[in-house]
Each structure stands twice: as structure tokens, then as C-alpha cells.
Amino acid sequence: MKLVRYGQVGKEKPGLIDQNGALRDLSSVIPDIDAQTLGRKGQAHLAAIDPDTLPRVSGEPRYGAPVAHVGKFICVGLNYSEHAAETGAPTPEQPILFMKATSAIIGPNDDVIVPKDSVKTDWEVELGVVIGETARSVSVEDALSYVAGYVVVNDLSEREFQLEHGGQWVKGKSCDTFGPIGPWLVTADDVPDPQQLGLWLTVNGHRYQNGNTRTMIFGVAQLVSYISRYMTLLPGDVISTGTPSGVGLGQKPPVYLRAGDIVELGIDGLGTQRQLLRAHPNQT
């Protein structure tokens, strides 16, 4: 299934994309795409519904992030060896974890605001993993059974804030609008192998990133198992699994985003995003 949330900001409704690509409204069935919906029972309930019996949504409504009330937005750093190399960092021996503020989350095609005084706003296409069942110290072998589905994430980063302002990376990762998610959540049963997904990103039509999840250092099952050792993963939590090479920081010389730029990105079978970069309203 492809589950979506559509409508105005703060007023999104639940929906699904049928086999013909049409948007169907789920408001009469569930209140939202949230923790209750994402579990095995919730998904089984939705899977039993004939999409043709649901109202078809006309026009081209805005898509919001396909998961409501995200509890934790957990990110994995330097999870592709070629990306670690381009940033001058050693290949991690264990997953590097950091948190991204949930207030950064926006829809997949919403405008991205360049932070005030930013000169190093960067892009990162990533596979997002959405948790569907409570996971505590789960094994690698069982880890994927706790996954509700997968999404496209743009893990936008302000490199000066991240690397030059001291402390942890979270400062450069959590600016408002720095977490586009979507356009839809593809349930795990429709993603046979999360380690065989191509992912790409362009800026103003120029392709900078062109990778595949098979080159992850730590795969999805390893990450879910590893993270669940240190914190309980709850339904609706999102894990952003790292980016391949081709970020702005890694260009020679570095290339960063400016107001007016267009970023487009996507992952095989998970859809695409498109964001216009806009200046901060208080930027002088």
C-alpha cells in the first residue's frame, strides 16, 4: 500500500494511492496515518478494504508528511563509505546516531527555508524507515518485522551550524523545514528488499547524487536492531538511514543551496520530492 496525508498544513487527511495512481480518501476509515494505523493490525485492517469503495479525491492536493505525530526522528551519519570519504571522515565502525527535531518535518513538495545567515545549506537524499511495532533490543533477524514501511527523506543540513558551531550535529540538522518526508509511505510488504533501492538527487536539474541502498555500511535490519538496544523504538518513529556521496559539502569546491534553487530527489518505488528554496523572512 501507498499511504498518504493530504490537504492544507495542519489539516491533512489520511488517504491511499490505488493501483491506478488515484488518491482515495481514508477519512471514513481512520482518523490519521499514525501509530495505531502503522501496526500490523492497523495495516491488516486497511489491506482488507477495497480501494474502489473509497471516495476519489479530485485535483492535485498538497501532500503532507505521510506519518502524523512522529515521536522520534533518528538519523544515521556517514552510512555510505563513499560519503564518509568525500567528507574526509573515517568509515564508522558502529552506526553514528543523532536526532533531528520533529519540528523540521514538512511535506515532500513544501518550500524549504534557507536559515537566517546560512551560507552552507546542503542536501541529502535518504531512505527513511518508519517503525510499526514497539521494538526493544530486537535481533537483526527479526528487525524488519518491526518496520511499517519506507519513505523518501531529504535530510537537509546547514554545514556551518553542524560542524563549526560546536557540540552535536543536531544544530545543523534541525532548522525549520529541514525534514521533507514523503510523498507517501510504502508499506513493508511492497518493498521486497530495502537494500536494493536506487536513490538520486538533483539541484536545478544537475544530478549530484546517484546511489543505491545496497552500498550502505549498516543495512536497515542492522540499524533497527542496533538502535533498539539504546532506546525503545515506537510506532511512528522515523529512522533516516544516511546518504550516498554527492552532497554539496563533498564537491570541489563545495556547492551550497541558495534561495531560488530547485531540489528534486527520489527513491525507486517510493516516489519523488521537489522543493523550492526560499530566503528566510528575516534575512537582510
PDB file of C-alpha atoms in Angstrom:
ATOM      1  CA  MET A   1       0.000   0.000   0.000  1.00  0.00           C
ATOM      2  CA  LYS A   2       0.918   3.617  -0.505  1.00  0.00           C
ATOM      3  CA  LEU A   3      -0.391   5.676   2.408  1.00  0.00           C
ATOM      4  CA  VAL A   4      -0.541   9.458   2.265  1.00  0.00           C
ATOM      5  CA  ARG A   5      -1.691  12.521   4.169  1.00  0.00           C
ATOM      6  CA  TYR A   6      -3.082  15.295   2.004  1.00  0.00           C
ATOM      7  CA  GLY A   7      -4.514  18.765   2.433  1.00  0.00           C
ATOM      8  CA  GLN A   8      -3.537  22.089   3.973  1.00  0.00           C
ATOM      9  CA  VAL A   9      -0.780  22.301   6.566  1.00  0.00           C
ATOM     10  CA  GLY A  10      -2.164  21.176   9.924  1.00  0.00           C
ATOM     11  CA  LYS A  11      -5.388  19.908   8.342  1.00  0.00           C
ATOM     12  CA  GLU A  12      -4.119  16.843   6.483  1.00  0.00           C
ATOM     13  CA  LYS A  13      -6.455  13.904   5.870  1.00  0.00           C
ATOM     14  CA  PRO A  14      -5.446  10.245   5.532  1.00  0.00           C
ATOM     15  CA  GLY A  15      -5.512   8.643   2.129  1.00  0.00           C
ATOM     16  CA  LEU A  16      -4.068   5.939  -0.061  1.00  0.00           C
ATOM     17  CA  ILE A  17      -2.927   5.676  -3.650  1.00  0.00           C
ATOM     18  CA  ASP A  18      -4.803   2.960  -5.548  1.00  0.00           C
ATOM     19  CA  GLN A  19      -3.345   0.680  -8.223  1.00  0.00           C
ATOM     20  CA  ASN A  20      -4.224   3.210 -10.924  1.00  0.00           C
ATOM     21  CA  GLY A  21      -2.394   6.031  -9.139  1.00  0.00           C
ATOM     22  CA  ALA A  22      -5.569   7.743  -7.940  1.00  0.00           C
ATOM     23  CA  LEU A  23      -5.800   9.309  -4.495  1.00  0.00           C
ATOM     24  CA  ARG A  24      -8.509   7.804  -2.285  1.00  0.00           C
ATOM     25  CA  ASP A  25      -9.775   9.330   0.943  1.00  0.00           C
ATOM     26  CA  LEU A  26      -9.474   7.235   4.131  1.00  0.00           C
ATOM     27  CA  SER A  27     -11.153   9.710   6.498  1.00  0.00           C
ATOM     28  CA  SER A  28     -14.184   7.472   6.989  1.00  0.00           C
ATOM     29  CA  VAL A  29     -11.971   4.553   7.977  1.00  0.00           C
ATOM     30  CA  ILE A  30      -9.186   6.006  10.154  1.00  0.00           C
ATOM     31  CA  PRO A  31      -8.528   9.406  11.748  1.00  0.00           C
ATOM     32  CA  ASP A  32      -4.930   9.669  10.530  1.00  0.00           C
ATOM     33  CA  ILE A  33      -1.801   7.806   9.428  1.00  0.00           C
ATOM     34  CA  ASP A  34      -0.362   7.395  12.908  1.00  0.00           C
ATOM     35  CA  ALA A  35       0.951   4.874  15.419  1.00  0.00           C
ATOM     36  CA  GLN A  36      -2.325   2.959  15.561  1.00  0.00           C
ATOM     37  CA  THR A  37      -2.565   2.719  11.786  1.00  0.00           C
ATOM     38  CA  LEU A  38       1.039   1.658  11.254  1.00  0.00           C
ATOM     39  CA  GLY A  39       0.988  -1.517  13.347  1.00  0.00           C
ATOM     40  CA  ARG A  40       0.277  -4.962  11.953  1.00  0.00           C
ATOM     41  CA  LYS A  41      -3.399  -4.874  12.995  1.00  0.00           C
ATOM     42  CA  GLY A  42      -3.899  -1.421  11.542  1.00  0.00           C
ATOM     43  CA  GLN A  43      -2.302  -2.362   8.250  1.00  0.00           C
ATOM     44  CA  ALA A  44      -4.305  -5.584   8.030  1.00  0.00           C
ATOM     45  CA  HIS A  45      -7.474  -3.545   8.502  1.00  0.00           C
ATOM     46  CA  LEU A  46      -6.545  -1.203   5.647  1.00  0.00           C
ATOM     47  CA  ALA A  47      -5.410  -4.032   3.375  1.00  0.00           C
ATOM     48  CA  ALA A  48      -8.860  -5.619   3.648  1.00  0.00           C
ATOM     49  CA  ILE A  49     -10.545  -2.519   2.208  1.00  0.00           C
ATOM     50  CA  ASP A  50     -11.376  -2.360  -1.483  1.00  0.00           C
ATOM     51  CA  PRO A  51      -9.913   0.990  -2.619  1.00  0.00           C
ATOM     52  CA  ASP A  52     -12.713   1.325  -5.194  1.00  0.00           C
ATOM     53  CA  THR A  53     -15.165   1.771  -2.308  1.00  0.00           C
ATOM     54  CA  LEU A  54     -13.305   4.844  -1.048  1.00  0.00           C
ATOM     55  CA  PRO A  55     -14.050   8.380  -2.318  1.00  0.00           C
ATOM     56  CA  ARG A  56     -11.724   9.502  -5.067  1.00  0.00           C
ATOM     57  CA  VAL A  57     -10.004  12.838  -4.391  1.00  0.00           C
ATOM     58  CA  SER A  58     -10.039  15.196  -7.346  1.00  0.00           C
ATOM     59  CA  GLY A  59      -7.462  17.775  -8.319  1.00  0.00           C
ATOM     60  CA  GLU A  60      -3.876  17.886  -7.096  1.00  0.00           C
ATOM     61  CA  PRO A  61      -3.950  18.499  -3.351  1.00  0.00           C
ATOM     62  CA  ARG A  62      -0.820  19.166  -1.315  1.00  0.00           C
ATOM     63  CA  TYR A  63       0.801  16.136   0.284  1.00  0.00           C
ATOM     64  CA  GLY A  64       1.973  16.421   3.855  1.00  0.00           C
ATOM     65  CA  ALA A  65       4.448  14.122   5.564  1.00  0.00           C
ATOM     66  CA  PRO A  66       2.828  10.660   5.367  1.00  0.00           C
ATOM     67  CA  VAL A  67       3.295   9.963   9.092  1.00  0.00           C
ATOM     68  CA  ALA A  68       1.470  12.012  11.721  1.00  0.00           C
ATOM     69  CA  HIS A  69       2.839  12.719  15.193  1.00  0.00           C
ATOM     70  CA  VAL A  70       6.362  11.422  14.610  1.00  0.00           C
ATOM     71  CA  GLY A  71       7.785  10.684  18.050  1.00  0.00           C
ATOM     72  CA  LYS A  72      11.480  10.370  17.239  1.00  0.00           C
ATOM     73  CA  PHE A  73      13.350  11.419  14.101  1.00  0.00           C
ATOM     74  CA  ILE A  74      16.578   9.430  14.313  1.00  0.00           C
ATOM     75  CA  CYS A  75      19.326   9.885  11.742  1.00  0.00           C
ATOM     76  CA  VAL A  76      22.360   7.817  10.825  1.00  0.00           C
ATOM     77  CA  GLY A  77      25.543   9.632   9.838  1.00  0.00           C
ATOM     78  CA  LEU A  78      28.181   8.563   7.326  1.00  0.00           C
ATOM     79  CA  ASN A  79      26.418   5.297   6.491  1.00  0.00           C
ATOM     80  CA  TYR A  80      27.834   5.072   2.950  1.00  0.00           C
ATOM     81  CA  SER A  81      31.610   4.683   2.741  1.00  0.00           C
ATOM     82  CA  GLU A  82      31.894   6.940  -0.319  1.00  0.00           C
ATOM     83  CA  HIS A  83      30.057   9.704   1.549  1.00  0.00           C
ATOM     84  CA  ALA A  84      32.360   9.352   4.546  1.00  0.00           C
ATOM     85  CA  ALA A  85      35.336   9.606   2.198  1.00  0.00           C
ATOM     86  CA  GLU A  86      34.076  12.750   0.459  1.00  0.00           C
ATOM     87  CA  THR A  87      33.681  14.499   3.823  1.00  0.00           C
ATOM     88  CA  GLY A  88      37.144  13.421   4.987  1.00  0.00           C
ATOM     89  CA  ALA A  89      35.753  11.212   7.770  1.00  0.00           C
ATOM     90  CA  PRO A  90      36.818   7.633   8.558  1.00  0.00           C
ATOM     91  CA  THR A  91      34.407   4.790   7.831  1.00  0.00           C
ATOM     92  CA  PRO A  92      32.374   4.237  11.030  1.00  0.00           C
ATOM     93  CA  GLU A  93      32.913   1.028  12.967  1.00  0.00           C
ATOM     94  CA  GLN A  94      29.485   1.417  14.575  1.00  0.00           C
ATOM     95  CA  PRO A  95      26.456   3.423  13.404  1.00  0.00           C
ATOM     96  CA  ILE A  96      26.698   7.148  14.115  1.00  0.00           C
ATOM     97  CA  LEU A  97      23.357   8.286  15.535  1.00  0.00           C
ATOM     98  CA  PHE A  98      21.919  11.750  16.022  1.00  0.00           C
ATOM     99  CA  MET A  99      18.454  13.246  16.364  1.00  0.00           C
ATOM    100  CA  LYS A 100      16.661  15.651  14.075  1.00  0.00           C
ATOM    101  CA  ALA A 101      13.948  17.833  15.623  1.00  0.00           C
ATOM    102  CA  THR A 102      10.442  16.764  14.605  1.00  0.00           C
ATOM    103  CA  SER A 103       9.615  20.463  14.138  1.00  0.00           C
ATOM    104  CA  ALA A 104      11.746  20.275  10.967  1.00  0.00           C
ATOM    105  CA  ILE A 105       9.257  17.924   9.281  1.00  0.00           C
ATOM    106  CA  ILE A 106       7.384  19.219   6.235  1.00  0.00           C
ATOM    107  CA  GLY A 107       5.654  17.755   3.208  1.00  0.00           C
ATOM    108  CA  PRO A 108       7.646  16.416   0.254  1.00  0.00           C
ATOM    109  CA  ASN A 109       6.989  19.379  -2.024  1.00  0.00           C
ATOM    110  CA  ASP A 110       6.788  22.187   0.518  1.00  0.00           C
ATOM    111  CA  ASP A 111       9.191  25.110   0.263  1.00  0.00           C
ATOM    112  CA  VAL A 112      12.463  24.866   2.185  1.00  0.00           C
ATOM    113  CA  ILE A 113      13.563  27.979   4.059  1.00  0.00           C
ATOM    114  CA  VAL A 114      17.282  28.777   3.999  1.00  0.00           C
ATOM    115  CA  PRO A 115      18.066  29.613   7.652  1.00  0.00           C
ATOM    116  CA  LYS A 116      18.927  33.174   8.609  1.00  0.00           C
ATOM    117  CA  ASP A 117      22.621  33.868   7.985  1.00  0.00           C
ATOM    118  CA  SER A 118      23.132  30.449   6.389  1.00  0.00           C
ATOM    119  CA  VAL A 119      25.877  30.088   3.798  1.00  0.00           C
ATOM    120  CA  LYS A 120      26.207  26.280   3.833  1.00  0.00           C
ATOM    121  CA  THR A 121      22.755  24.755   3.419  1.00  0.00           C
ATOM    122  CA  ASP A 122      23.181  21.267   1.933  1.00  0.00           C
ATOM    123  CA  TRP A 123      21.105  18.344   0.642  1.00  0.00           C
ATOM    124  CA  GLU A 124      20.992  14.597   1.450  1.00  0.00           C
ATOM    125  CA  VAL A 125      18.647  12.072  -0.156  1.00  0.00           C
ATOM    126  CA  GLU A 126      17.981   9.223   2.284  1.00  0.00           C
ATOM    127  CA  LEU A 127      15.864   6.116   2.746  1.00  0.00           C
ATOM    128  CA  GLY A 128      13.526   6.625   5.698  1.00  0.00           C
ATOM    129  CA  VAL A 129      12.343   3.672   7.791  1.00  0.00           C
ATOM    130  CA  VAL A 130       9.041   4.003   9.650  1.00  0.00           C
ATOM    131  CA  ILE A 131       8.575   1.837  12.730  1.00  0.00           C
ATOM    132  CA  GLY A 132       5.285  -0.049  13.068  1.00  0.00           C
ATOM    133  CA  GLU A 133       5.715  -2.089  16.256  1.00  0.00           C
ATOM    134  CA  THR A 134       7.403  -1.363  19.585  1.00  0.00           C
ATOM    135  CA  ALA A 135      10.997  -2.587  19.353  1.00  0.00           C
ATOM    136  CA  ARG A 136      13.323  -3.153  22.318  1.00  0.00           C
ATOM    137  CA  SER A 137      16.638  -4.961  21.836  1.00  0.00           C
ATOM    138  CA  VAL A 138      15.401  -6.843  18.780  1.00  0.00           C
ATOM    139  CA  SER A 139      17.646  -9.182  16.827  1.00  0.00           C
ATOM    140  CA  VAL A 140      18.908  -8.426  13.340  1.00  0.00           C
ATOM    141  CA  GLU A 141      16.994 -11.475  12.106  1.00  0.00           C
ATOM    142  CA  ASP A 142      13.680 -10.146  13.461  1.00  0.00           C
ATOM    143  CA  ALA A 143      14.275  -6.426  12.932  1.00  0.00           C
ATOM    144  CA  LEU A 144      12.439  -5.972   9.630  1.00  0.00           C
ATOM    145  CA  SER A 145       9.225  -7.351  11.141  1.00  0.00           C
ATOM    146  CA  TYR A 146       9.062  -4.168  13.238  1.00  0.00           C
ATOM    147  CA  VAL A 147       9.109  -1.918  10.161  1.00  0.00           C
ATOM    148  CA  ALA A 148       5.811  -0.459   8.931  1.00  0.00           C
ATOM    149  CA  GLY A 149       7.211   0.895   5.698  1.00  0.00           C
ATOM    150  CA  TYR A 150       9.596   3.185   3.887  1.00  0.00           C
ATOM    151  CA  VAL A 151       9.673   6.828   2.806  1.00  0.00           C
ATOM    152  CA  VAL A 152      11.865   9.318   0.972  1.00  0.00           C
ATOM    153  CA  VAL A 153      13.665  11.781   3.269  1.00  0.00           C
ATOM    154  CA  ASN A 154      15.688  14.868   2.393  1.00  0.00           C
ATOM    155  CA  ASP A 155      17.995  15.261   5.399  1.00  0.00           C
ATOM    156  CA  LEU A 156      18.806  18.913   4.777  1.00  0.00           C
ATOM    157  CA  SER A 157      21.820  20.186   6.708  1.00  0.00           C
ATOM    158  CA  GLU A 158      23.437  23.526   7.490  1.00  0.00           C
ATOM    159  CA  ARG A 159      27.114  22.557   7.488  1.00  0.00           C
ATOM    160  CA  GLU A 160      28.402  25.626   9.341  1.00  0.00           C
ATOM    161  CA  PHE A 161      25.860  25.098  12.123  1.00  0.00           C
ATOM    162  CA  GLN A 162      26.611  21.369  12.117  1.00  0.00           C
ATOM    163  CA  LEU A 163      30.403  21.385  12.053  1.00  0.00           C
ATOM    164  CA  GLU A 164      31.589  24.832  13.151  1.00  0.00           C
ATOM    165  CA  HIS A 165      29.233  25.853  15.959  1.00  0.00           C
ATOM    166  CA  GLY A 166      30.413  23.269  18.486  1.00  0.00           C
ATOM    167  CA  GLY A 167      28.500  20.468  20.155  1.00  0.00           C
ATOM    168  CA  GLN A 168      26.460  17.878  18.325  1.00  0.00           C
ATOM    169  CA  TRP A 169      25.252  17.723  14.727  1.00  0.00           C
ATOM    170  CA  VAL A 170      21.638  18.363  15.749  1.00  0.00           C
ATOM    171  CA  LYS A 171      22.098  22.143  15.426  1.00  0.00           C
ATOM    172  CA  GLY A 172      22.780  21.870  11.713  1.00  0.00           C
ATOM    173  CA  LYS A 173      20.071  19.286  11.099  1.00  0.00           C
ATOM    174  CA  SER A 174      17.001  20.669  12.857  1.00  0.00           C
ATOM    175  CA  CYS A 175      16.272  24.021  11.217  1.00  0.00           C
ATOM    176  CA  ASP A 176      12.640  24.586  10.305  1.00  0.00           C
ATOM    177  CA  THR A 177      11.703  22.843   7.003  1.00  0.00           C
ATOM    178  CA  PHE A 178      14.864  20.680   7.057  1.00  0.00           C
ATOM    179  CA  GLY A 179      12.905  17.407   7.144  1.00  0.00           C
ATOM    180  CA  PRO A 180      10.811  16.823   3.994  1.00  0.00           C
ATOM    181  CA  ILE A 181       9.223  13.344   4.154  1.00  0.00           C
ATOM    182  CA  GLY A 182       7.118  11.571   1.543  1.00  0.00           C
ATOM    183  CA  PRO A 183       5.255  11.754  -0.769  1.00  0.00           C
ATOM    184  CA  TRP A 184       3.866   8.511   0.595  1.00  0.00           C
ATOM    185  CA  LEU A 185       4.674   5.678   2.934  1.00  0.00           C
ATOM    186  CA  VAL A 186       5.079   2.410   1.058  1.00  0.00           C
ATOM    187  CA  THR A 187       4.266  -0.458   3.393  1.00  0.00           C
ATOM    188  CA  ALA A 188       6.990  -3.007   4.012  1.00  0.00           C
ATOM    189  CA  ASP A 189       5.143  -5.800   2.189  1.00  0.00           C
ATOM    190  CA  ASP A 190       5.544  -3.803  -1.037  1.00  0.00           C
ATOM    191  CA  VAL A 191       9.311  -3.334  -0.601  1.00  0.00           C
ATOM    192  CA  PRO A 192      10.807  -6.816  -1.053  1.00  0.00           C
ATOM    193  CA  ASP A 193      14.383  -5.732  -0.291  1.00  0.00           C
ATOM    194  CA  PRO A 194      15.185  -2.321   1.220  1.00  0.00           C
ATOM    195  CA  GLN A 195      18.846  -2.914   0.325  1.00  0.00           C
ATOM    196  CA  GLN A 196      18.201  -2.804  -3.415  1.00  0.00           C
ATOM    197  CA  LEU A 197      16.791   0.689  -3.931  1.00  0.00           C
ATOM    198  CA  GLY A 198      18.283   3.313  -6.202  1.00  0.00           C
ATOM    199  CA  LEU A 199      18.240   6.874  -4.865  1.00  0.00           C
ATOM    200  CA  TRP A 200      19.091  10.168  -6.570  1.00  0.00           C
ATOM    201  CA  LEU A 201      19.019  13.937  -6.149  1.00  0.00           C
ATOM    202  CA  THR A 202      19.326  16.920  -8.483  1.00  0.00           C
ATOM    203  CA  VAL A 203      19.765  20.643  -7.912  1.00  0.00           C
ATOM    204  CA  ASN A 204      18.482  22.893 -10.691  1.00  0.00           C
ATOM    205  CA  GLY A 205      18.430  19.864 -12.981  1.00  0.00           C
ATOM    206  CA  HIS A 206      22.034  18.790 -12.303  1.00  0.00           C
ATOM    207  CA  ARG A 207      22.319  15.329 -10.799  1.00  0.00           C
ATOM    208  CA  TYR A 208      24.612  15.341  -7.779  1.00  0.00           C
ATOM    209  CA  GLN A 209      23.613  12.101  -6.042  1.00  0.00           C
ATOM    210  CA  ASN A 210      23.094   8.736  -7.699  1.00  0.00           C
ATOM    211  CA  GLY A 211      23.406   5.802  -5.301  1.00  0.00           C
ATOM    212  CA  ASN A 212      21.889   2.552  -4.145  1.00  0.00           C
ATOM    213  CA  THR A 213      20.984   1.306  -0.675  1.00  0.00           C
ATOM    214  CA  ARG A 214      22.967  -1.874  -1.306  1.00  0.00           C
ATOM    215  CA  THR A 215      26.127   0.128  -0.541  1.00  0.00           C
ATOM    216  CA  MET A 216      25.047   1.064   2.979  1.00  0.00           C
ATOM    217  CA  ILE A 217      27.645   0.225   5.608  1.00  0.00           C
ATOM    218  CA  PHE A 218      24.903  -0.802   8.037  1.00  0.00           C
ATOM    219  CA  GLY A 219      21.693  -2.104   6.465  1.00  0.00           C
ATOM    220  CA  VAL A 220      18.153  -1.419   7.621  1.00  0.00           C
ATOM    221  CA  ALA A 221      17.884  -4.585   9.725  1.00  0.00           C
ATOM    222  CA  GLN A 222      21.213  -3.849  11.419  1.00  0.00           C
ATOM    223  CA  LEU A 223      20.160  -0.280  12.153  1.00  0.00           C
ATOM    224  CA  VAL A 224      16.778  -1.171  13.648  1.00  0.00           C
ATOM    225  CA  SER A 225      18.404  -3.815  15.834  1.00  0.00           C
ATOM    226  CA  TYR A 226      21.279  -1.548  16.861  1.00  0.00           C
ATOM    227  CA  ILE A 227      19.161   1.485  17.700  1.00  0.00           C
ATOM    228  CA  SER A 228      16.674  -0.630  19.665  1.00  0.00           C
ATOM    229  CA  ARG A 229      19.498  -1.557  22.051  1.00  0.00           C
ATOM    230  CA  TYR A 230      19.857   2.057  23.123  1.00  0.00           C
ATOM    231  CA  MET A 231      16.251   3.295  23.014  1.00  0.00           C
ATOM    232  CA  THR A 232      12.796   1.851  22.575  1.00  0.00           C
ATOM    233  CA  LEU A 233      11.545   2.363  19.046  1.00  0.00           C
ATOM    234  CA  LEU A 234       7.845   3.187  18.938  1.00  0.00           C
ATOM    235  CA  PRO A 235       5.280   3.071  16.130  1.00  0.00           C
ATOM    236  CA  GLY A 236       5.604   6.238  14.078  1.00  0.00           C
ATOM    237  CA  ASP A 237       9.299   6.779  14.799  1.00  0.00           C
ATOM    238  CA  VAL A 238      11.329   7.544  11.680  1.00  0.00           C
ATOM    239  CA  ILE A 239      14.917   6.431  11.041  1.00  0.00           C
ATOM    240  CA  SER A 240      16.750   8.255   8.247  1.00  0.00           C
ATOM    241  CA  THR A 241      19.444   5.821   7.162  1.00  0.00           C
ATOM    242  CA  GLY A 242      22.183   8.003   5.692  1.00  0.00           C
ATOM    243  CA  THR A 243      23.067   9.422   2.296  1.00  0.00           C
ATOM    244  CA  PRO A 244      25.315   8.325  -0.561  1.00  0.00           C
ATOM    245  CA  SER A 245      28.070  10.518  -1.969  1.00  0.00           C
ATOM    246  CA  GLY A 246      27.364  13.704  -3.897  1.00  0.00           C
ATOM    247  CA  VAL A 247      26.386  16.163  -1.179  1.00  0.00           C
ATOM    248  CA  GLY A 248      27.293  19.825  -1.584  1.00  0.00           C
ATOM    249  CA  LEU A 249      29.990  19.625   1.086  1.00  0.00           C
ATOM    250  CA  GLY A 250      31.771  16.969  -0.949  1.00  0.00           C
ATOM    251  CA  GLN A 251      32.011  18.978  -4.178  1.00  0.00           C
ATOM    252  CA  LYS A 252      35.311  20.569  -5.152  1.00  0.00           C
ATOM    253  CA  PRO A 253      34.805  23.398  -4.427  1.00  0.00           C
ATOM    254  CA  PRO A 254      31.756  22.884  -2.174  1.00  0.00           C
ATOM    255  CA  VAL A 255      28.352  23.842  -3.567  1.00  0.00           C
ATOM    256  CA  TYR A 256      25.549  25.019  -1.291  1.00  0.00           C
ATOM    257  CA  LEU A 257      21.884  25.860  -1.711  1.00  0.00           C
ATOM    258  CA  ARG A 258      20.573  29.377  -2.205  1.00  0.00           C
ATOM    259  CA  ALA A 259      17.121  30.930  -2.430  1.00  0.00           C
ATOM    260  CA  GLY A 260      15.586  30.152  -5.812  1.00  0.00           C
ATOM    261  CA  ASP A 261      17.235  26.749  -6.191  1.00  0.00           C
ATOM    262  CA  ILE A 262      15.090  23.716  -7.004  1.00  0.00           C
ATOM    263  CA  VAL A 263      15.926  20.386  -5.368  1.00  0.00           C
ATOM    264  CA  GLU A 264      14.395  17.184  -6.723  1.00  0.00           C
ATOM    265  CA  LEU A 265      15.009  13.706  -5.323  1.00  0.00           C
ATOM    266  CA  GLY A 266      13.577  10.223  -5.282  1.00  0.00           C
ATOM    267  CA  ILE A 267      13.958   6.552  -4.434  1.00  0.00           C
ATOM    268  CA  ASP A 268      12.913   3.583  -6.589  1.00  0.00           C
ATOM    269  CA  GLY A 269       9.281   2.727  -5.850  1.00  0.00           C
ATOM    270  CA  LEU A 270       8.953   5.318  -3.075  1.00  0.00           C
ATOM    271  CA  GLY A 271       8.170   8.403  -5.113  1.00  0.00           C
ATOM    272  CA  THR A 272       9.806  11.776  -5.642  1.00  0.00           C
ATOM    273  CA  GLN A 273      10.093  15.154  -3.934  1.00  0.00           C
ATOM    274  CA  ARG A 274      10.536  18.688  -5.247  1.00  0.00           C
ATOM    275  CA  GLN A 275      11.424  21.701  -3.114  1.00  0.00           C
ATOM    276  CA  LEU A 276      11.896  25.374  -3.885  1.00  0.00           C
ATOM    277  CA  LEU A 277      14.467  27.086  -1.658  1.00  0.00           C
ATOM    278  CA  ARG A 278      13.276  30.375  -0.193  1.00  0.00           C
ATOM    279  CA  ALA A 279      15.112  33.041   1.791  1.00  0.00           C
ATOM    280  CA  HIS A 280      14.427  33.384   5.498  1.00  0.00           C
ATOM    281  CA  PRO A 281      11.876  36.187   6.032  1.00  0.00           C
ATOM    282  CA  ASN A 282      14.265  37.971   8.423  1.00  0.00           C
ATOM    283  CA  GLN A 283      17.288  37.669   6.167  1.00  0.00           C
ATOM    284  CA  THR A 284      18.826  41.047   5.455  1.00  0.00           C
TER     285      THR A 284
END
